[in-house]
Short mmCIF file of C-alpha atoms and ligand atoms in Angstrom, two decimals:
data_model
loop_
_atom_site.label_atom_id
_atom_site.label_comp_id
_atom_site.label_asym_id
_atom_site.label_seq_id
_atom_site.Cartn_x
_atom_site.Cartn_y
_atom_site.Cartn_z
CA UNK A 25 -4.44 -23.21 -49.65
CA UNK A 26 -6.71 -21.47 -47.00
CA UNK A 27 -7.10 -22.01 -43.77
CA UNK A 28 -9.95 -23.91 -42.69
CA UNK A 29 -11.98 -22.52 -39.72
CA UNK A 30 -10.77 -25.30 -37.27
CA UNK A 31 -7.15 -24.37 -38.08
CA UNK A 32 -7.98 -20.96 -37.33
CA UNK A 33 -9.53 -21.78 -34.11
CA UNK A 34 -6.61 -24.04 -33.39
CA UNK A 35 -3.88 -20.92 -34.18
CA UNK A 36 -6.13 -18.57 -32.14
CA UNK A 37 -5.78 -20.15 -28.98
CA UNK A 38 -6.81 -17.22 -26.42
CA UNK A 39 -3.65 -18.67 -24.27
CA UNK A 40 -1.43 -17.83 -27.12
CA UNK A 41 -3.20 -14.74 -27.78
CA UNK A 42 -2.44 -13.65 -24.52
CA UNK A 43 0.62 -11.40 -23.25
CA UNK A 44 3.22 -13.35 -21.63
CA UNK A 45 3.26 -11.23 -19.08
CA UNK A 46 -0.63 -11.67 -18.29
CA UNK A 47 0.18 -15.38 -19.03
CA UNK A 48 3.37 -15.53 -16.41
CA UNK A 49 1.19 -14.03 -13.52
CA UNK A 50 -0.42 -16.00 -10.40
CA UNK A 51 -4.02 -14.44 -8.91
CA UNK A 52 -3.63 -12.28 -5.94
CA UNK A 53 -4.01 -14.95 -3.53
CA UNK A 54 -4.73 -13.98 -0.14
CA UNK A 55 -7.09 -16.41 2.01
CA UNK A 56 -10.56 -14.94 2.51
CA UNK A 57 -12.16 -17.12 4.12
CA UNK A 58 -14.39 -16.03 6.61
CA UNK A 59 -11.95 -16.52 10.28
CA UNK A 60 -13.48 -15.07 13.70
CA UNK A 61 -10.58 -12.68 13.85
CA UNK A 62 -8.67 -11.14 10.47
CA UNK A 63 -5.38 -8.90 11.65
CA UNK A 64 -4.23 -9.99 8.37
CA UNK A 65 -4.71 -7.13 5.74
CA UNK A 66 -3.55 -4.14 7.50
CA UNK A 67 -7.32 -2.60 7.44
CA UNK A 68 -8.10 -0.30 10.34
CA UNK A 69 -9.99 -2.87 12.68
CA UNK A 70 -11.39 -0.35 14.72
CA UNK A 71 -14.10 0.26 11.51
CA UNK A 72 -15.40 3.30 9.61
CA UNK A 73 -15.24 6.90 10.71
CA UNK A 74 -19.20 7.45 12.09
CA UNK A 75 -19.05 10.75 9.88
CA UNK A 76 -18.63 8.28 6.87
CA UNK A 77 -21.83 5.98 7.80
CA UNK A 78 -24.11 8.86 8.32
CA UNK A 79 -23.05 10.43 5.03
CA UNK A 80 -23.46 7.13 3.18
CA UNK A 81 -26.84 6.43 4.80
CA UNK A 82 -28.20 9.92 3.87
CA UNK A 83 -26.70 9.40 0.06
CA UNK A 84 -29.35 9.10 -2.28
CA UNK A 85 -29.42 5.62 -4.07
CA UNK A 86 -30.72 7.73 -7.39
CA UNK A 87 -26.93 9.05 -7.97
CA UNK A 88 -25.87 5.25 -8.82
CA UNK A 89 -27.95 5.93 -12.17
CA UNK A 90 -25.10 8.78 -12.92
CA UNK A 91 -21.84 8.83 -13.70
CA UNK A 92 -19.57 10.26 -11.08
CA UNK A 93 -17.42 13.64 -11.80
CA UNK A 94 -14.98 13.18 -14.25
CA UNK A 95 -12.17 13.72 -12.01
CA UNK A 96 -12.91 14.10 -8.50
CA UNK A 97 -12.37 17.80 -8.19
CA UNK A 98 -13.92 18.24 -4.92
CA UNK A 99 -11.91 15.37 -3.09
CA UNK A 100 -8.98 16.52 -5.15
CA UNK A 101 -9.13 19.92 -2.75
CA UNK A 102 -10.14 18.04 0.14
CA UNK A 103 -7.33 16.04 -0.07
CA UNK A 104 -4.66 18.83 -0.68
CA UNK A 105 -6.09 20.59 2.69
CA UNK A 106 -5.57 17.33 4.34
CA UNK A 107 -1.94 17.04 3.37
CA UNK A 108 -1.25 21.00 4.52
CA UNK A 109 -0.50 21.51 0.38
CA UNK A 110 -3.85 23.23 0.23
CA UNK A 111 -4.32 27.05 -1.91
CA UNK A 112 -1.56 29.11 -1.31
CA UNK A 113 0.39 26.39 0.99
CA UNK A 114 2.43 25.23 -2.09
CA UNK A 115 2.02 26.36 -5.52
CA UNK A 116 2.05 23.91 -8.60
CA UNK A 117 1.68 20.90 -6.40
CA UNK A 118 -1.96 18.85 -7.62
CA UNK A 119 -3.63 15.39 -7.11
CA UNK A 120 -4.68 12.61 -8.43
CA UNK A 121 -7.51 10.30 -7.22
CA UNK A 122 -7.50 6.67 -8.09
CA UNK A 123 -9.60 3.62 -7.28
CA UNK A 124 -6.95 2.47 -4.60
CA UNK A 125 -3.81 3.99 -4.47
CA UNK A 126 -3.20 0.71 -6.42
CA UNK A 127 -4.77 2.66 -9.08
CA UNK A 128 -2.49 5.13 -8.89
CA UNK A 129 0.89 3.37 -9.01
CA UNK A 130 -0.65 1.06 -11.72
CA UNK A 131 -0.99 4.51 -13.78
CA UNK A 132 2.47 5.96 -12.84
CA UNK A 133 4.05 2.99 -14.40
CA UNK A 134 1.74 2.94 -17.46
CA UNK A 135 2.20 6.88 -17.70
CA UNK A 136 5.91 7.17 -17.48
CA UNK A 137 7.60 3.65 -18.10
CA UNK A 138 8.04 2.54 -21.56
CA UNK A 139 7.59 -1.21 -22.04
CA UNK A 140 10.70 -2.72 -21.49
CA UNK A 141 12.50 0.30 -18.90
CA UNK A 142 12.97 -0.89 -15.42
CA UNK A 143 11.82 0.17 -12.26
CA UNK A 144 13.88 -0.45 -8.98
CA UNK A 145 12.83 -0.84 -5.66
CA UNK A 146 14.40 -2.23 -2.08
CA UNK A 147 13.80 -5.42 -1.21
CA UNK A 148 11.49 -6.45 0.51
CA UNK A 149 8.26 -4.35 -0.23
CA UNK A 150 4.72 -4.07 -1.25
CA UNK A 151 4.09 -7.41 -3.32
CA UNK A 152 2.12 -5.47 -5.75
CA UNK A 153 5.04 -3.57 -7.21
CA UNK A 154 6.38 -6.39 -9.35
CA UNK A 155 3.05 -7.58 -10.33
CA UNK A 156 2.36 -4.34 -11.75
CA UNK A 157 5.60 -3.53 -12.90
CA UNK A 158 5.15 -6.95 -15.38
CA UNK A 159 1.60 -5.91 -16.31
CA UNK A 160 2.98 -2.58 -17.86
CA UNK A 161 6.16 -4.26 -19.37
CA UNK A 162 8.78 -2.92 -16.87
CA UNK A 163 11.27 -4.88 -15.73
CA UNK A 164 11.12 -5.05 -11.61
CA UNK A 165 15.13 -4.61 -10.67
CA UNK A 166 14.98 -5.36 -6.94
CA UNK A 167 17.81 -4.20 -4.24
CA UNK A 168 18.59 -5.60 -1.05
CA UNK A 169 17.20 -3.63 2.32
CA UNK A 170 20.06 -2.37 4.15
CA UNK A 171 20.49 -4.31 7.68
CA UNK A 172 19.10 -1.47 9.42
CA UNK A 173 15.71 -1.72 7.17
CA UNK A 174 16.85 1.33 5.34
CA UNK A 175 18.21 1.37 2.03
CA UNK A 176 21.72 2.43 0.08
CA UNK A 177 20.54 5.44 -1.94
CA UNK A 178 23.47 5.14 -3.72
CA UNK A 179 22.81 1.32 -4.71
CA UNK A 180 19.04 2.41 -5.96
CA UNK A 181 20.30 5.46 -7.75
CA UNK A 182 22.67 3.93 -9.67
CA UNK A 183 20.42 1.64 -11.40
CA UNK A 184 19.38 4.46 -13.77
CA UNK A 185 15.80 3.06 -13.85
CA UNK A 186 12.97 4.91 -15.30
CA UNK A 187 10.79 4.65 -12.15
CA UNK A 188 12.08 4.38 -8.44
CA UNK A 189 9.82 2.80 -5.85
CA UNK A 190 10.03 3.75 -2.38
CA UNK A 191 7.81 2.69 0.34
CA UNK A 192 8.13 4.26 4.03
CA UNK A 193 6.79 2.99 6.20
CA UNK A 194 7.40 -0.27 4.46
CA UNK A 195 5.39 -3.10 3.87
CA UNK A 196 5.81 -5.45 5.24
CA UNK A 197 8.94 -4.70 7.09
CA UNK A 198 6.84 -1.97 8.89
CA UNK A 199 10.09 0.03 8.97
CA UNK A 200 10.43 3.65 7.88
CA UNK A 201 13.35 5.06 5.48
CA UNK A 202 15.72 8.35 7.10
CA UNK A 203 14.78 11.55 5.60
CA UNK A 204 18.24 11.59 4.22
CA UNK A 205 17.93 8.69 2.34
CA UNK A 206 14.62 9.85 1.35
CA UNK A 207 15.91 13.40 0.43
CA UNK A 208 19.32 11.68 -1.99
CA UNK A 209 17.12 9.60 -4.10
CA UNK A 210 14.53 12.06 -4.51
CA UNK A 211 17.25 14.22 -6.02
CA UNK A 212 19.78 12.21 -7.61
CA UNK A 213 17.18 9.25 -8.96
CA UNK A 214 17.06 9.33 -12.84
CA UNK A 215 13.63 9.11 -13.52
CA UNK A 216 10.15 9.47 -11.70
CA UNK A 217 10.58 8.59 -8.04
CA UNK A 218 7.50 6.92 -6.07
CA UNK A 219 7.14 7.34 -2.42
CA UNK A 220 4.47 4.98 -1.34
CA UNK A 221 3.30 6.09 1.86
CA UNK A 222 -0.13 4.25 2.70
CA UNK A 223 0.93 3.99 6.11
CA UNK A 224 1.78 7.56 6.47
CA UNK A 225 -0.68 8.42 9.54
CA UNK A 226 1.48 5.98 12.00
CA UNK A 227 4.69 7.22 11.49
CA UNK A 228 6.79 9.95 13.28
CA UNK A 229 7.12 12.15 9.86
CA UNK A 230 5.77 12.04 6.23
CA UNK A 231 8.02 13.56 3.52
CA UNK A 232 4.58 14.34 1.45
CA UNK A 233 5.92 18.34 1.44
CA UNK A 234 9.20 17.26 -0.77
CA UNK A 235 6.65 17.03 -4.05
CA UNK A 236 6.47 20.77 -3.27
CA UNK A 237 10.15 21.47 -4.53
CA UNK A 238 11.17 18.00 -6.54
CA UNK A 239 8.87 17.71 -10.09
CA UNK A 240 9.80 14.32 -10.37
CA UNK A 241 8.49 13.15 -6.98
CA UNK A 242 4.90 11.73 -6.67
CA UNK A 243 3.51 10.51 -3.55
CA UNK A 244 1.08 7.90 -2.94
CA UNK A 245 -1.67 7.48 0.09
CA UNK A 246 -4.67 6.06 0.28
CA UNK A 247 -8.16 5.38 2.34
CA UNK A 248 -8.00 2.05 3.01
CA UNK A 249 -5.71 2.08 6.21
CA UNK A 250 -5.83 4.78 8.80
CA UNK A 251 -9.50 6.10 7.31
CA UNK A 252 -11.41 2.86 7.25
CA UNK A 253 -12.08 2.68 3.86
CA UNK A 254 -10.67 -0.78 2.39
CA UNK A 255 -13.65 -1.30 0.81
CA UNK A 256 -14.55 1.36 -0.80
CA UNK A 257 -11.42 1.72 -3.09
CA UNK A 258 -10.05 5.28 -2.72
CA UNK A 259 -6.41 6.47 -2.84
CA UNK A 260 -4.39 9.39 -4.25
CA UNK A 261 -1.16 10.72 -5.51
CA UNK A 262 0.22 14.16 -4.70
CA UNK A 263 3.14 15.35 -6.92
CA UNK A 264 4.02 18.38 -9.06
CA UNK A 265 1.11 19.94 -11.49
CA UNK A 266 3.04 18.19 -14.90
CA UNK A 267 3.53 14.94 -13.29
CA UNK A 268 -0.72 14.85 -12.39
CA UNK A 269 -1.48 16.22 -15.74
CA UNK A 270 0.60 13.39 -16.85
CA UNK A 271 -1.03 10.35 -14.62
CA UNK A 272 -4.97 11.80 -15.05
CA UNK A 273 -4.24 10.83 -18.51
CA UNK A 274 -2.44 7.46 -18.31
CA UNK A 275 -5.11 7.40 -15.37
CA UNK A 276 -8.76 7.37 -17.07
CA UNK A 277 -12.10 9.11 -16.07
CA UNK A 278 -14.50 7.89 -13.73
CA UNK A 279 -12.14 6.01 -11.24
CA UNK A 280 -13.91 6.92 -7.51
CA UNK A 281 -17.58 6.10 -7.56
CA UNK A 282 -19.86 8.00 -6.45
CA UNK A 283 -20.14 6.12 -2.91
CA UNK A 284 -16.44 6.35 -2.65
CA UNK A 285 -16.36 9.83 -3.28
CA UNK A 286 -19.12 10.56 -0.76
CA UNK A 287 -17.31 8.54 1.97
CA UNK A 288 -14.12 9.77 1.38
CA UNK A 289 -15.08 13.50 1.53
CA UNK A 290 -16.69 12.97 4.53
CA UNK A 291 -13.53 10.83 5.92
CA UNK A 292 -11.60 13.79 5.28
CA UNK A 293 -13.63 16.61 6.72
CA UNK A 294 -12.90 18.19 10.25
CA UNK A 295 -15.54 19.37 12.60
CA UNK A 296 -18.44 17.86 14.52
CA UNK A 297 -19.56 16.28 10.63
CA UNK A 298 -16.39 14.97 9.54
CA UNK A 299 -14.14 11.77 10.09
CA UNK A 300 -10.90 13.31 10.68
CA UNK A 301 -11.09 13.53 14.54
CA UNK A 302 -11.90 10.10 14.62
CA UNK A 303 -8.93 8.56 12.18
CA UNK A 304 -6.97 11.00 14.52
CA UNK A 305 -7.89 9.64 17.53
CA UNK A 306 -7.91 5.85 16.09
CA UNK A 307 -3.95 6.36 14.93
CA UNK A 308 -3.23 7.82 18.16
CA UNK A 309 -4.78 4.77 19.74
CA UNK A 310 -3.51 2.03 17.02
CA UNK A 311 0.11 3.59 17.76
CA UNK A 312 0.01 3.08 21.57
CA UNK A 313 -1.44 -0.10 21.15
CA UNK A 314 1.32 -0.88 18.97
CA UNK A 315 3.74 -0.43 21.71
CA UNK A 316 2.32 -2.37 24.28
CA UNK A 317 1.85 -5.41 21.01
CA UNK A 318 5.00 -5.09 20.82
CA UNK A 319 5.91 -5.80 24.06
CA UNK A 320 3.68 -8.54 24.67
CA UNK A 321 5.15 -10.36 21.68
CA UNK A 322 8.51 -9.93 22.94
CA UNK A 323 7.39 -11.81 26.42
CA UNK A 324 6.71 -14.53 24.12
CA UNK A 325 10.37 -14.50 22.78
CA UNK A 326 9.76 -13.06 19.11
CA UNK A 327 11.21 -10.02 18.46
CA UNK A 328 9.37 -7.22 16.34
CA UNK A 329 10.86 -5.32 13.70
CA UNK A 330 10.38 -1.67 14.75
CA UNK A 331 7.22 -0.71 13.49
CA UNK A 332 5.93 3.19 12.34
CA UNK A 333 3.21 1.56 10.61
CA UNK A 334 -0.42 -0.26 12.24
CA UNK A 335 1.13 -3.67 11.68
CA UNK A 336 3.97 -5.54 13.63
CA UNK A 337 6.39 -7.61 11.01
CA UNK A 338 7.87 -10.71 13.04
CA UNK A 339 10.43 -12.29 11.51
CA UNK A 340 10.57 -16.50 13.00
CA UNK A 341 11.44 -19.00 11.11
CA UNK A 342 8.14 -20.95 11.70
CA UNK A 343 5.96 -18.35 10.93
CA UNK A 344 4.82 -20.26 7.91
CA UNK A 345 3.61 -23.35 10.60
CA UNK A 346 2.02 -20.96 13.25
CA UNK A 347 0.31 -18.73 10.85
CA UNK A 348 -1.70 -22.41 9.97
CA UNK A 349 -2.28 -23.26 13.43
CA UNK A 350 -3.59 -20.15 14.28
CA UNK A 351 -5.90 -20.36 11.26
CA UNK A 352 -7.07 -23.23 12.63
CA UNK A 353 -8.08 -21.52 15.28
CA UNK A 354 -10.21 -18.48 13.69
CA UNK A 355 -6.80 -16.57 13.85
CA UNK A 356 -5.79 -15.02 10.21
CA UNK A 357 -2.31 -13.00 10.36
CA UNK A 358 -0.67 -12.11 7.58
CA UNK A 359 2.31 -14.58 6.67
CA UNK A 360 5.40 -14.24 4.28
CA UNK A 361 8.13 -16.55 3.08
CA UNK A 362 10.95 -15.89 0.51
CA UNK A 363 11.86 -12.28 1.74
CA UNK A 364 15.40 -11.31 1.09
CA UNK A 365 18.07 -13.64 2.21
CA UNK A 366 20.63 -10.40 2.45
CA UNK A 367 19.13 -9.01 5.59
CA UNK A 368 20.48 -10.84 8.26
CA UNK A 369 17.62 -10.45 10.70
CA UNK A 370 15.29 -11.96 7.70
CA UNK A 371 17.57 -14.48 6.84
CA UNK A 372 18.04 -15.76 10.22
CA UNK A 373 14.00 -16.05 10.30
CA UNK A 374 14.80 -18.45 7.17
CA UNK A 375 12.80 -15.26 4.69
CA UNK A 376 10.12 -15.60 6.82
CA UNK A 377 8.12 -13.21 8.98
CA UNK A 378 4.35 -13.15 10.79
CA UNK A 379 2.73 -9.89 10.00
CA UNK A 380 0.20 -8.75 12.54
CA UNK A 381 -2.57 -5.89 11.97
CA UNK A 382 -3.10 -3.42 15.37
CA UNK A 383 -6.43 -3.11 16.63
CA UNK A 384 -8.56 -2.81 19.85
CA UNK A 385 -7.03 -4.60 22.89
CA UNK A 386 -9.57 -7.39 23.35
CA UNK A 387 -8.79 -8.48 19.76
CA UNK A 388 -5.10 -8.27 20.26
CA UNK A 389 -5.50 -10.57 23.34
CA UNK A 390 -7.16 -12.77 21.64
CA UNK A 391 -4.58 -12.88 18.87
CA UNK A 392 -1.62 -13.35 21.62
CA UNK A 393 -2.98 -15.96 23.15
CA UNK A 394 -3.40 -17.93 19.83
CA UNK A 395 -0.27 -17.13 18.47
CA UNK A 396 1.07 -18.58 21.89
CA UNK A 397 -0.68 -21.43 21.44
CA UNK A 398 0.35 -21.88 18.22
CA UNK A 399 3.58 -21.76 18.92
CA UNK A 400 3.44 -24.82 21.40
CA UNK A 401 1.48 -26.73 19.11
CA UNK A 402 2.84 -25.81 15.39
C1 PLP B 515 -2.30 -1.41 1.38
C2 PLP B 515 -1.23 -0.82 0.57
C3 PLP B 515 -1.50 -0.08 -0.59
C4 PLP B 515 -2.78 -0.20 -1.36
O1 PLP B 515 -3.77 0.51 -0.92
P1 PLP B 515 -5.13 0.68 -1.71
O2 PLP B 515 -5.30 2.16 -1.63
O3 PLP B 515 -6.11 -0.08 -0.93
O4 PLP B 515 -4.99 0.23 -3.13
C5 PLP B 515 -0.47 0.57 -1.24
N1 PLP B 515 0.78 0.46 -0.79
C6 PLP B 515 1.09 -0.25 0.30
C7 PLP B 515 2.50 -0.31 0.75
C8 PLP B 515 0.10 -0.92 1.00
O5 PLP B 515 0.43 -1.68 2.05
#
């Protein structure tokens, strides 16, 4: 007998029809409602380089009616100069672009995990891993941190995975891997190794120069921290010339708009015209703010994870309570709960942990007296 339409419509439920993956996963939710003060997202909250307003200001609205270039040669150079892996510096080493470095990781694991391979990471890290380790069909294989906020190379290696994730500095532990650990995955690791390093520009050392002698290495950064540019979507991988042929593919055309592409060339340019002096002299500024943060938290009795990133990660075992009462008072900080049990410092914080942007002073005072008032009151 054949199907009548309603039993079609009835088989063709678009849940159904659906991955279970896709199915399986919650919205990013992060609350964005409007507060007086947001130190929540890790954004630089000092602003935009001036170099990038004037060069958006004096871009002409007409280009929106064209597509940008295919693949972003231009900020592809600017962005090897920037990392010191520019002509001659390192041969074989290329970049991709990406609309985020989101983007980018989203296409590493599309362009070189198989549905079903696994990728491994320490726990905790940057909540978007698993989420877009499901959407590509990997299986997230998650290791414990080490109590020192490092991790057992050995451990990760050993899990054979397709993909290894490493973040340094980490969010949202804010802590920074040793180069050695760094160095034994990187060449022991079975598959393509990830080093996420968005917060790059606040720590003591970036290992971007390894993709210069490992193939398998890619490295991720992005805009929308140190330069200002949350907004605008830009972020890049650095890696070996095979491994970017590889993710422009799995990638796509057309990924940085125009805008972006504008901003971010100018964000990266030195001289009187550019924006690097000024994320320079903002990371100089967010780190020494970031010590005397630090301090001031620890008057009030909480002790800081050390940080190498613009955020302070504060594990208390309220932090779940005051991060509401300081909402209620225009105050939005980042907040986690459920972060690995096996590090003693989180799981003495019951998994949970404040997390804190650094920004100009007057902000931050207004942030530490909140979050002391919180603290009576939550
Ligand atoms: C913020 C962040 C990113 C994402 O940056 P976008 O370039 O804005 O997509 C990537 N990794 C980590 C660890 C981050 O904290």
């Amino acid at each position: 007998m054949m199907a009548t339409a309603s039993d079609t419509r009835a088989v063709l439920d678009v849940q159904s029809l659906a991955r279970a993956d896709v199915r399986a996963l919650p919205l990013y939710a992060v609350d964005r409602t409007a507060r007086a003060i947001d130190v929540s997202d890790n954004v630089n909250l000092w602003g935009t380089p001036p170099a990038v307003r004037r060069a958006l200001a004096d871009a002409p609205v007409e280009t929106a009616s064209r597509y940008p270039s295919l693949y972003s040669i231009p900020l592809r150079d600017a962005v090897l100069g920037y990392v010191g892996l520019g002509s001659g510096a390192a041969g074989g080493v290329g970049v991709v672009t990406g609309c985020g470095s989101d983007d980018v990781l989203d296409a590493a694991m599309r362009a070189f995990g198989d549905p079903g391979d696994r990728i491994a990471f320490a726990e905790p890290t940057f909540s978007m891993i698993p989420i877009f380790a499901r959407l590509n069909g990997l299986e997230p294989v998650a290791i414990p941190m080490t109590p020192t906020f490092d991790l057992d190379p050995q451990r990760l290696v050993d899990c054979r995975a397709k993909i290894t994730y490493l973040c340094s500095p980490n969010n949202p532990t804010s802590t920074m891997l040793s180069r050695a650990t760094v160095e034994y995955v990187v060449e022991h690791a079975a598959g393509l190794v990830i080093l996420d390093e968005a917060y790059a520009e606040f720590a003591p050392e970036s290992f971007v120069a390894l993709v210069a002698r490992h193939e398998r290495l890619l490295v991720t950064r992005t805009l929308s921290k140190a330069f200002g540019l949350a907004g605008l979507r830009v972020g890049f991988g650095v890696a070996s010339e095979p491994v970017i042929e590889l993710l422009t593919r799995a990638r796509g055309p057309y990924k940085v708009n125009v805008f972006a592409e504008i901003a971010a060339l100018a964000a990266l340019r030195e001289g009187a015209d550019g924006g690097l002096a000024w994320v320079r002299e903002h990371v100089a500024l967010a780190v020494h703010v970031r010590a005397c943060l630090a301090d001031a938290v620890r008057a009030l009795g909480l002790e800081p994870l050390p940080s190498s990133a613009n955020f302070l990660c504060i594990p208390t075992p309220d932090a779940r309570d005051i991060a509401r009462a300081m909402r209620a008072r225009g105050v939005l900080v980042g907040v986690h709960t459920g972060l690995a049990r096996d590090v003693p410092v989180l799981d003495a914080a019951g998994g949970q942990a404040l997390r804190i942007g650094v920004g100009p002073w007057d902000v931050m005072e207004t942030v530490l007296s909140t979050l002391a008032e919180a603290r009576r009151c939550a």
